[in-house]
PDB file of C-alpha atoms in Angstrom:
ATOM      1  CA  MET C  11     147.856 114.666  96.519  1.00 87.00           C
ATOM      2  CA  ALA C  12     144.788 113.181  94.842  1.00 95.00           C
ATOM      3  CA  THR C  13     144.111 111.506  91.518  1.00 98.00           C
ATOM      4  CA  PHE C  14     141.445 113.042  89.298  1.00 99.00           C
ATOM      5  CA  VAL C  15     139.907 111.577  86.153  1.00 99.00           C
ATOM      6  CA  LEU C  16     137.989 114.271  84.259  1.00 99.00           C
ATOM      7  CA  VAL C  17     135.413 113.019  81.747  1.00 99.00           C
ATOM      8  CA  PRO C  18     134.151 115.421  79.050  1.00 99.00           C
ATOM      9  CA  GLY C  19     130.567 115.969  77.998  1.00 98.00           C
ATOM     10  CA  ALA C  20     128.917 115.918  74.579  1.00 98.00           C
ATOM     11  CA  TRP C  21     130.908 116.906  71.481  1.00 99.00           C
ATOM     12  CA  ALA C  22     134.102 117.435  73.491  1.00 99.00           C
ATOM     13  CA  GLY C  23     137.346 115.575  74.084  1.00 99.00           C
ATOM     14  CA  GLY C  24     139.856 115.634  76.877  1.00 99.00           C
ATOM     15  CA  TRP C  25     141.153 118.943  75.481  1.00 99.00           C
ATOM     16  CA  ILE C  26     138.264 120.815  77.090  1.00 99.00           C
ATOM     17  CA  TRP C  27     139.672 120.208  80.598  1.00 99.00           C
ATOM     18  CA  ARG C  28     143.128 121.694  79.888  1.00 98.00           C
ATOM     19  CA  SER C  29     142.806 124.845  82.001  1.00 98.00           C
ATOM     20  CA  VAL C  30     141.368 122.901  84.952  1.00 99.00           C
ATOM     21  CA  SER C  31     143.859 120.053  84.716  1.00 98.00           C
ATOM     22  CA  ASP C  32     146.766 122.524  84.622  1.00 98.00           C
ATOM     23  CA  ARG C  33     145.553 124.101  87.860  1.00 98.00           C
ATOM     24  CA  LEU C  34     145.035 120.770  89.581  1.00 98.00           C
ATOM     25  CA  ARG C  35     148.491 119.584  88.553  1.00 98.00           C
ATOM     26  CA  ASP C  36     150.010 122.841  89.791  1.00 97.00           C
ATOM     27  CA  ALA C  37     148.395 122.041  93.149  1.00 96.00           C
ATOM     28  CA  GLY C  38     150.169 118.679  93.196  1.00 96.00           C
ATOM     29  CA  HIS C  39     147.392 116.369  91.988  1.00 97.00           C
ATOM     30  CA  ARG C  40     147.564 113.671  89.321  1.00 98.00           C
ATOM     31  CA  VAL C  41     145.069 114.282  86.522  1.00 99.00           C
ATOM     32  CA  TYR C  42     143.840 112.170  83.615  1.00 99.00           C
ATOM     33  CA  THR C  43     141.586 113.592  80.884  1.00 99.00           C
ATOM     34  CA  PRO C  44     140.462 110.716  78.653  1.00 99.00           C
ATOM     35  CA  THR C  45     138.676 111.345  75.384  1.00 99.00           C
ATOM     36  CA  LEU C  46     135.667 109.085  74.870  1.00 99.00           C
ATOM     37  CA  THR C  47     135.429 106.834  71.824  1.00 99.00           C
ATOM     38  CA  GLY C  48     134.026 108.656  68.794  1.00 99.00           C
ATOM     39  CA  LEU C  49     134.907 112.146  70.050  1.00 99.00           C
ATOM     40  CA  GLY C  50     137.857 114.503  69.694  1.00 98.00           C
ATOM     41  CA  GLU C  51     141.047 112.820  68.491  1.00 98.00           C
ATOM     42  CA  ARG C  52     139.109 109.536  68.575  1.00 98.00           C
ATOM     43  CA  SER C  53     136.292 110.782  66.331  1.00 98.00           C
ATOM     44  CA  HIS C  54     137.471 108.465  63.535  1.00 98.00           C
ATOM     45  CA  LEU C  55     136.291 105.559  65.713  1.00 98.00           C
ATOM     46  CA  GLY C  56     132.708 106.796  65.836  1.00 98.00           C
ATOM     47  CA  GLY C  57     129.724 104.907  64.505  1.00 98.00           C
ATOM     48  CA  PRO C  58     126.212 103.726  65.360  1.00 98.00           C
ATOM     49  CA  HIS C  59     127.664 101.017  67.605  1.00 97.00           C
ATOM     50  CA  ILE C  60     128.980 103.574  70.118  1.00 98.00           C
ATOM     51  CA  GLY C  61     126.791 104.035  73.206  1.00 98.00           C
ATOM     52  CA  PRO C  62     127.200 105.043  76.836  1.00 98.00           C
ATOM     53  CA  GLY C  63     128.307 101.504  77.632  1.00 98.00           C
ATOM     54  CA  THR C  64     131.272 102.038  75.302  1.00 99.00           C
ATOM     55  CA  HIS C  65     132.204 105.123  77.267  1.00 99.00           C
ATOM     56  CA  VAL C  66     131.888 103.275  80.571  1.00 99.00           C
ATOM     57  CA  GLU C  67     134.428 100.822  79.131  1.00 99.00           C
ATOM     58  CA  ASP C  68     136.685 103.729  78.111  1.00 99.00           C
ATOM     59  CA  VAL C  69     136.842 105.218  81.592  1.00 99.00           C
ATOM     60  CA  ALA C  70     136.987 101.879  83.385  1.00 99.00           C
ATOM     61  CA  GLY C  71     139.886 101.000  81.106  1.00 99.00           C
ATOM     62  CA  VAL C  72     141.800 104.103  82.176  1.00 99.00           C
ATOM     63  CA  LEU C  73     141.317 103.186  85.837  1.00 99.00           C
ATOM     64  CA  THR C  74     142.374  99.588  85.267  1.00 98.00           C
ATOM     65  CA  PHE C  75     145.288  99.938  82.865  1.00 98.00           C
ATOM     66  CA  GLU C  76     146.759 102.989  84.594  1.00 98.00           C
ATOM     67  CA  GLY C  77     146.449 101.154  87.908  1.00 98.00           C
ATOM     68  CA  LEU C  78     144.539 104.033  89.489  1.00 99.00           C
ATOM     69  CA  GLU C  79     143.174 103.874  93.031  1.00 98.00           C
ATOM     70  CA  ASP C  80     141.362 106.343  95.292  1.00 98.00           C
ATOM     71  CA  VAL C  81     140.205 108.345  92.263  1.00 98.00           C
ATOM     72  CA  VAL C  82     137.977 111.414  92.249  1.00 98.00           C
ATOM     73  CA  LEU C  83     135.914 110.811  89.099  1.00 99.00           C
ATOM     74  CA  VAL C  84     134.515 113.997  87.558  1.00 99.00           C
ATOM     75  CA  GLY C  85     131.977 114.142  84.741  1.00 99.00           C
ATOM     76  CA  HIS C  86     130.502 117.079  82.845  1.00 99.00           C
ATOM     77  CA  SER C  87     127.020 117.149  81.313  1.00 97.00           C
ATOM     78  CA  TYR C  88     126.554 114.004  79.150  1.00 98.00           C
ATOM     79  CA  ALA C  89     129.163 112.215  81.278  1.00 98.00           C
ATOM     80  CA  ALA C  90     126.454 111.936  83.953  1.00 96.00           C
ATOM     81  CA  ALA C  91     125.278 108.964  81.882  1.00 97.00           C
ATOM     82  CA  VAL C  92     128.740 107.404  82.133  1.00 98.00           C
ATOM     83  CA  LEU C  93     129.902 107.922  85.722  1.00 98.00           C
ATOM     84  CA  PRO C  94     127.254 105.697  87.371  1.00 97.00           C
ATOM     85  CA  GLY C  95     128.301 102.779  85.182  1.00 98.00           C
ATOM     86  CA  VAL C  96     131.961 103.290  86.013  1.00 99.00           C
ATOM     87  CA  ALA C  97     131.160 103.444  89.729  1.00 98.00           C
ATOM     88  CA  ASP C  98     129.030 100.310  89.401  1.00 98.00           C
ATOM     89  CA  ARG C  99     131.983  98.417  87.922  1.00 98.00           C
ATOM     90  CA  CYS C 100     134.947 100.021  89.665  1.00 98.00           C
ATOM     91  CA  ARG C 101     133.708 101.266  93.028  1.00 98.00           C
ATOM     92  CA  GLU C 102     136.791  99.936  94.820  1.00 98.00           C
ATOM     93  CA  ARG C 103     139.002 102.252  92.740  1.00 98.00           C
ATOM     94  CA  LEU C 104     137.066 105.443  93.527  1.00 98.00           C
ATOM     95  CA  ARG C 105     137.174 108.002  96.315  1.00 97.00           C
ATOM     96  CA  GLY C 106     134.170 109.985  95.125  1.00 97.00           C
ATOM     97  CA  LEU C 107     132.101 111.251  92.197  1.00 98.00           C
ATOM     98  CA  VAL C 108     131.634 114.841  91.028  1.00 98.00           C
ATOM     99  CA  TYR C 109     128.902 115.792  88.555  1.00 97.00           C
ATOM    100  CA  VAL C 110     129.399 119.150  86.828  1.00 98.00           C
ATOM    101  CA  ASP C 111     126.120 120.833  85.807  1.00 97.00           C
ATOM    102  CA  ALA C 112     124.387 117.468  85.506  1.00 94.00           C
ATOM    103  CA  ALA C 113     122.937 114.752  87.714  1.00 94.00           C
ATOM    104  CA  PRO C 114     123.415 110.986  87.439  1.00 94.00           C
ATOM    105  CA  LEU C 115     120.988 108.941  85.417  1.00 92.00           C
ATOM    106  CA  PRO C 116     119.259 106.049  87.176  1.00 92.00           C
ATOM    107  CA  SER C 117     119.822 102.511  85.986  1.00 95.00           C
ATOM    108  CA  GLY C 118     118.677 101.920  82.423  1.00 96.00           C
ATOM    109  CA  MET C 119     117.605 105.496  81.662  1.00 95.00           C
ATOM    110  CA  ALA C 120     118.738 106.986  78.350  1.00 96.00           C
ATOM    111  CA  PRO C 121     119.865 110.643  78.310  1.00 96.00           C
ATOM    112  CA  ALA C 122     117.344 111.468  75.574  1.00 96.00           C
ATOM    113  CA  GLU C 123     114.538 110.690  78.027  1.00 94.00           C
ATOM    114  CA  LEU C 124     115.529 113.780  80.015  1.00 89.00           C
ATOM    115  CA  LEU C 125     115.558 116.151  77.045  1.00 91.00           C
ATOM    116  CA  PRO C 126     112.506 118.350  76.436  1.00 91.00           C
ATOM    117  CA  ALA C 127     110.412 116.804  73.673  1.00 94.00           C
ATOM    118  CA  GLY C 128     111.072 119.670  71.272  1.00 95.00           C
ATOM    119  CA  LEU C 129     114.822 119.507  71.733  1.00 94.00           C
ATOM    120  CA  ARG C 130     114.818 115.723  71.408  1.00 96.00           C
ATOM    121  CA  GLU C 131     112.996 116.025  68.084  1.00 97.00           C
ATOM    122  CA  THR C 132     115.375 118.747  66.910  1.00 96.00           C
ATOM    123  CA  PHE C 133     118.366 116.584  67.715  1.00 97.00           C
ATOM    124  CA  ALA C 134     116.838 113.507  66.051  1.00 98.00           C
ATOM    125  CA  ASP C 135     116.073 115.522  62.904  1.00 98.00           C
ATOM    126  CA  SER C 136     119.641 116.829  62.861  1.00 98.00           C
ATOM    127  CA  VAL C 137     121.002 113.281  63.141  1.00 99.00           C
ATOM    128  CA  ALA C 138     118.822 112.092  60.256  1.00 98.00           C
ATOM    129  CA  ARG C 139     119.546 115.100  58.056  1.00 98.00           C
ATOM    130  CA  ASP C 140     123.213 115.886  58.705  1.00 98.00           C
ATOM    131  CA  GLY C 141     124.629 113.009  60.777  1.00 98.00           C
ATOM    132  CA  ASP C 142     124.295 110.002  58.460  1.00 98.00           C
ATOM    133  CA  GLY C 143     121.611 108.646  60.760  1.00 98.00           C
ATOM    134  CA  TRP C 144     123.964 108.027  63.707  1.00 98.00           C
ATOM    135  CA  ALA C 145     125.898 111.202  64.631  1.00 99.00           C
ATOM    136  CA  LEU C 146     124.525 114.238  66.464  1.00 99.00           C
ATOM    137  CA  PRO C 147     126.127 117.275  64.797  1.00 98.00           C
ATOM    138  CA  VAL C 148     127.443 120.099  66.944  1.00 98.00           C
ATOM    139  CA  PRO C 149     124.681 122.723  67.200  1.00 97.00           C
ATOM    140  CA  ASP C 150     125.487 126.205  65.960  1.00 95.00           C
ATOM    141  CA  TRP C 151     126.558 128.761  68.553  1.00 96.00           C
ATOM    142  CA  ASP C 152     123.152 130.403  68.891  1.00 95.00           C
ATOM    143  CA  GLU C 153     121.535 127.042  69.625  1.00 94.00           C
ATOM    144  CA  LEU C 154     124.237 126.132  72.150  1.00 95.00           C
ATOM    145  CA  THR C 155     123.599 129.441  73.885  1.00 94.00           C
ATOM    146  CA  ARG C 156     119.814 129.011  73.937  1.00 93.00           C
ATOM    147  CA  THR C 157     119.876 125.383  75.019  1.00 92.00           C
ATOM    148  CA  PHE C 158     122.796 125.167  77.429  1.00 93.00           C
ATOM    149  CA  GLY C 159     124.093 128.651  78.242  1.00 92.00           C
ATOM    150  CA  THR C 160     127.462 129.998  77.119  1.00 95.00           C
ATOM    151  CA  VAL C 161     127.954 132.672  79.781  1.00 95.00           C
ATOM    152  CA  GLY C 162     131.604 133.526  80.320  1.00 96.00           C
ATOM    153  CA  ILE C 163     132.917 131.971  77.105  1.00 97.00           C
ATOM    154  CA  SER C 164     135.428 134.317  75.461  1.00 97.00           C
ATOM    155  CA  ASP C 165     135.734 134.801  71.709  1.00 97.00           C
ATOM    156  CA  ALA C 166     138.951 132.764  71.733  1.00 97.00           C
ATOM    157  CA  GLN C 167     137.249 129.939  73.627  1.00 97.00           C
ATOM    158  CA  ARG C 168     134.315 130.045  71.246  1.00 97.00           C
ATOM    159  CA  GLU C 169     136.747 129.639  68.356  1.00 97.00           C
ATOM    160  CA  LEU C 170     138.387 126.727  70.166  1.00 97.00           C
ATOM    161  CA  MET C 171     135.050 124.998  70.707  1.00 98.00           C
ATOM    162  CA  THR C 172     134.050 125.568  67.093  1.00 96.00           C
ATOM    163  CA  LEU C 173     137.368 124.119  65.919  1.00 98.00           C
ATOM    164  CA  LEU C 174     137.583 121.078  68.200  1.00 98.00           C
ATOM    165  CA  GLN C 175     134.032 119.944  68.949  1.00 99.00           C
ATOM    166  CA  THR C 176     132.976 116.891  66.943  1.00 99.00           C
ATOM    167  CA  PRO C 177     129.640 115.137  66.300  1.00 99.00           C
ATOM    168  CA  HIS C 178     128.498 112.876  69.127  1.00 99.00           C
ATOM    169  CA  PRO C 179     127.201 109.337  68.523  1.00 99.00           C
ATOM    170  CA  TRP C 180     123.426 109.619  68.900  1.00 99.00           C
ATOM    171  CA  SER C 181     123.129 106.138  70.385  1.00 98.00           C
ATOM    172  CA  CYS C 182     124.807 107.585  73.466  1.00 98.00           C
ATOM    173  CA  TYR C 183     121.559 109.476  73.999  1.00 98.00           C
ATOM    174  CA  THR C 184     119.102 106.734  73.098  1.00 98.00           C
ATOM    175  CA  ARG C 185     120.612 103.923  75.195  1.00 98.00           C
ATOM    176  CA  GLY C 186     120.982 103.595  78.944  1.00 97.00           C
ATOM    177  CA  VAL C 187     123.430 101.832  81.233  1.00 98.00           C
ATOM    178  CA  VAL C 188     122.043  99.124  83.513  1.00 97.00           C
ATOM    179  CA  LEU C 189     123.589  99.234  86.986  1.00 97.00           C
ATOM    180  CA  GLU C 190     124.037  95.829  88.587  1.00 97.00           C
ATOM    181  CA  HIS C 191     124.382  97.245  92.094  1.00 95.00           C
ATOM    182  CA  GLY C 192     121.630  99.874  92.069  1.00 93.00           C
ATOM    183  CA  ASN C 193     121.568 103.659  91.881  1.00 93.00           C
ATOM    184  CA  ASP C 194     123.456 104.375  95.120  1.00 94.00           C
ATOM    185  CA  PRO C 195     127.187 103.870  94.498  1.00 95.00           C
ATOM    186  CA  GLY C 196     127.999 104.034  98.198  1.00 95.00           C
ATOM    187  CA  LEU C 197     130.477 106.861  97.586  1.00 96.00           C
ATOM    188  CA  PRO C 198     130.548 110.590  98.419  1.00 96.00           C
ATOM    189  CA  GLN C 199     128.958 112.497  95.542  1.00 96.00           C
ATOM    190  CA  THR C 200     129.080 116.189  94.667  1.00 96.00           C
ATOM    191  CA  LEU C 201     126.843 118.146  92.307  1.00 96.00           C
ATOM    192  CA  VAL C 202     128.340 121.389  90.969  1.00 97.00           C
ATOM    193  CA  CYS C 203     125.512 123.608  89.706  1.00 95.00           C
ATOM    194  CA  CYS C 204     126.452 126.171  87.050  1.00 96.00           C
ATOM    195  CA  ALA C 205     123.821 126.968  84.410  1.00 93.00           C
ATOM    196  CA  MET C 206     121.291 124.577  85.952  1.00 87.00           C
ATOM    197  CA  PRO C 207     117.961 126.427  86.469  1.00 81.00           C
ATOM    198  CA  PRO C 208     117.180 127.348  90.109  1.00 78.00           C
ATOM    199  CA  ARG C 209     114.034 125.195  90.206  1.00 76.00           C
ATOM    200  CA  GLN C 210     116.020 122.181  89.081  1.00 79.00           C
ATOM    201  CA  ARG C 211     118.676 122.852  91.720  1.00 78.00           C
ATOM    202  CA  GLU C 212     116.070 123.054  94.454  1.00 81.00           C
ATOM    203  CA  PHE C 213     114.406 119.886  93.189  1.00 76.00           C
ATOM    204  CA  PHE C 214     117.650 117.937  93.515  1.00 82.00           C
ATOM    205  CA  ARG C 215     118.241 119.356  96.990  1.00 80.00           C
ATOM    206  CA  GLY C 216     114.688 118.875  98.242  1.00 77.00           C
ATOM    207  CA  ASP C 217     112.952 116.157 100.219  1.00 70.00           C
ATOM    208  CA  HIS C 218     111.693 114.473  97.041  1.00 64.00           C
ATOM    209  CA  SER C 219     115.034 114.456  95.246  1.00 78.00           C
ATOM    210  CA  PRO C 220     115.596 111.425  92.994  1.00 77.00           C
ATOM    211  CA  LEU C 221     119.290 111.423  93.866  1.00 86.00           C
ATOM    212  CA  ALA C 222     120.402 108.354  95.808  1.00 84.00           C
ATOM    213  CA  GLY C 223     123.192 108.318  98.361  1.00 85.00           C
ATOM    214  CA  ASP C 224     125.424 110.849 100.107  1.00 86.00           C
ATOM    215  CA  TRP C 225     125.436 114.275  98.392  1.00 93.00           C
ATOM    216  CA  THR C 226     127.169 117.644  98.661  1.00 93.00           C
ATOM    217  CA  PHE C 227     125.955 120.573  96.561  1.00 94.00           C
ATOM    218  CA  ARG C 228     128.126 123.416  95.291  1.00 95.00           C
ATOM    219  CA  ASP C 229     127.155 126.478  93.256  1.00 95.00           C
ATOM    220  CA  LEU C 230     129.426 127.950  90.589  1.00 97.00           C
ATOM    221  CA  PRO C 231     127.501 130.772  88.895  1.00 95.00           C
ATOM    222  CA  THR C 232     128.746 130.646  85.321  1.00 97.00           C
ATOM    223  CA  GLY C 233     127.776 129.009  82.036  1.00 96.00           C
ATOM    224  CA  HIS C 234     127.381 125.335  81.210  1.00 97.00           C
ATOM    225  CA  TRP C 235     131.083 124.949  80.367  1.00 98.00           C
ATOM    226  CA  PRO C 236     132.774 126.096  83.604  1.00 98.00           C
ATOM    227  CA  MET C 237     136.043 124.404  82.640  1.00 99.00           C
ATOM    228  CA  LEU C 238     136.303 127.195  80.056  1.00 98.00           C
ATOM    229  CA  SER C 239     134.407 130.083  81.633  1.00 98.00           C
ATOM    230  CA  ASP C 240     135.736 129.676  85.202  1.00 98.00           C
ATOM    231  CA  PRO C 241     138.480 127.034  85.356  1.00 98.00           C
ATOM    232  CA  GLY C 242     139.946 128.488  88.537  1.00 98.00           C
ATOM    233  CA  GLY C 243     136.600 128.381  90.302  1.00 98.00           C
ATOM    234  CA  LEU C 244     135.936 124.828  89.169  1.00 98.00           C
ATOM    235  CA  ALA C 245     139.396 123.629  90.200  1.00 98.00           C
ATOM    236  CA  ALA C 246     138.871 125.212  93.622  1.00 97.00           C
ATOM    237  CA  LEU C 247     135.563 123.357  94.028  1.00 96.00           C
ATOM    238  CA  LEU C 248     137.091 120.054  92.958  1.00 96.00           C
ATOM    239  CA  SER C 249     139.908 120.183  95.484  1.00 86.00           C
ATOM    240  CA  PRO C 250     137.677 119.598  98.565  1.00 78.00           C
ATOM    241  CA  ALA C 251     136.252 116.501  96.858  1.00 70.00           C
ATOM    242  CA  ALA C 252     139.746 115.054  97.060  1.00 66.00           C
ATOM    243  CA  ASP C 253     139.415 115.076 100.846  1.00 72.00           C
ATOM    244  CA  GLY C 254     136.524 112.628 100.617  1.00 58.00           C
TER     245      GLY C 254
END
């Protein structure tokens, strides 16, 4: 039995992991699916003060106050900005890190720095126009499909996403997390590639990869939200990570 903590990406709460967490629990694992401050059922706590450092505190708090040890920490998409900070603070509580369709950000880098310039401007305009200057509204479905890839999402899942996704604090994209112990957490790390373009996958796997530390790569050919489009496949890929 292993302990998993599954961290959602942008606009989502812990609800998005339900189908994966059910499968992992059926296999005998313990699973926690925290919702980050300002999202989901905690959206009423949002504001311009919320950044990735807040979300590092959220996840570190789960590890500490639940008394968790030997944890497989899993993060989807935006959560790649959060996991390195948690590992930097709580390495002794972790067994390994799993990044789902995203790669970790180096110390101090803000997620917005990785966005294409056009998309960054689109998001910033949306924040100014429709997000009271601090919240990134959920893009419409066509934009989500163009930007991230929604392959495998059923009509019912689309309705669920439309109902439950909430605006994301924009400061989470414009601020970085400084790592006191450097970019290599000294833990086994896995990158699950789903909608990531082939050239980007090869870049991360190549000789000039910016990724630091010990890495395993896994392919799961589906859309950017595999916890919805292929929860069984994702759960099956997560299980080996529990073996360290």
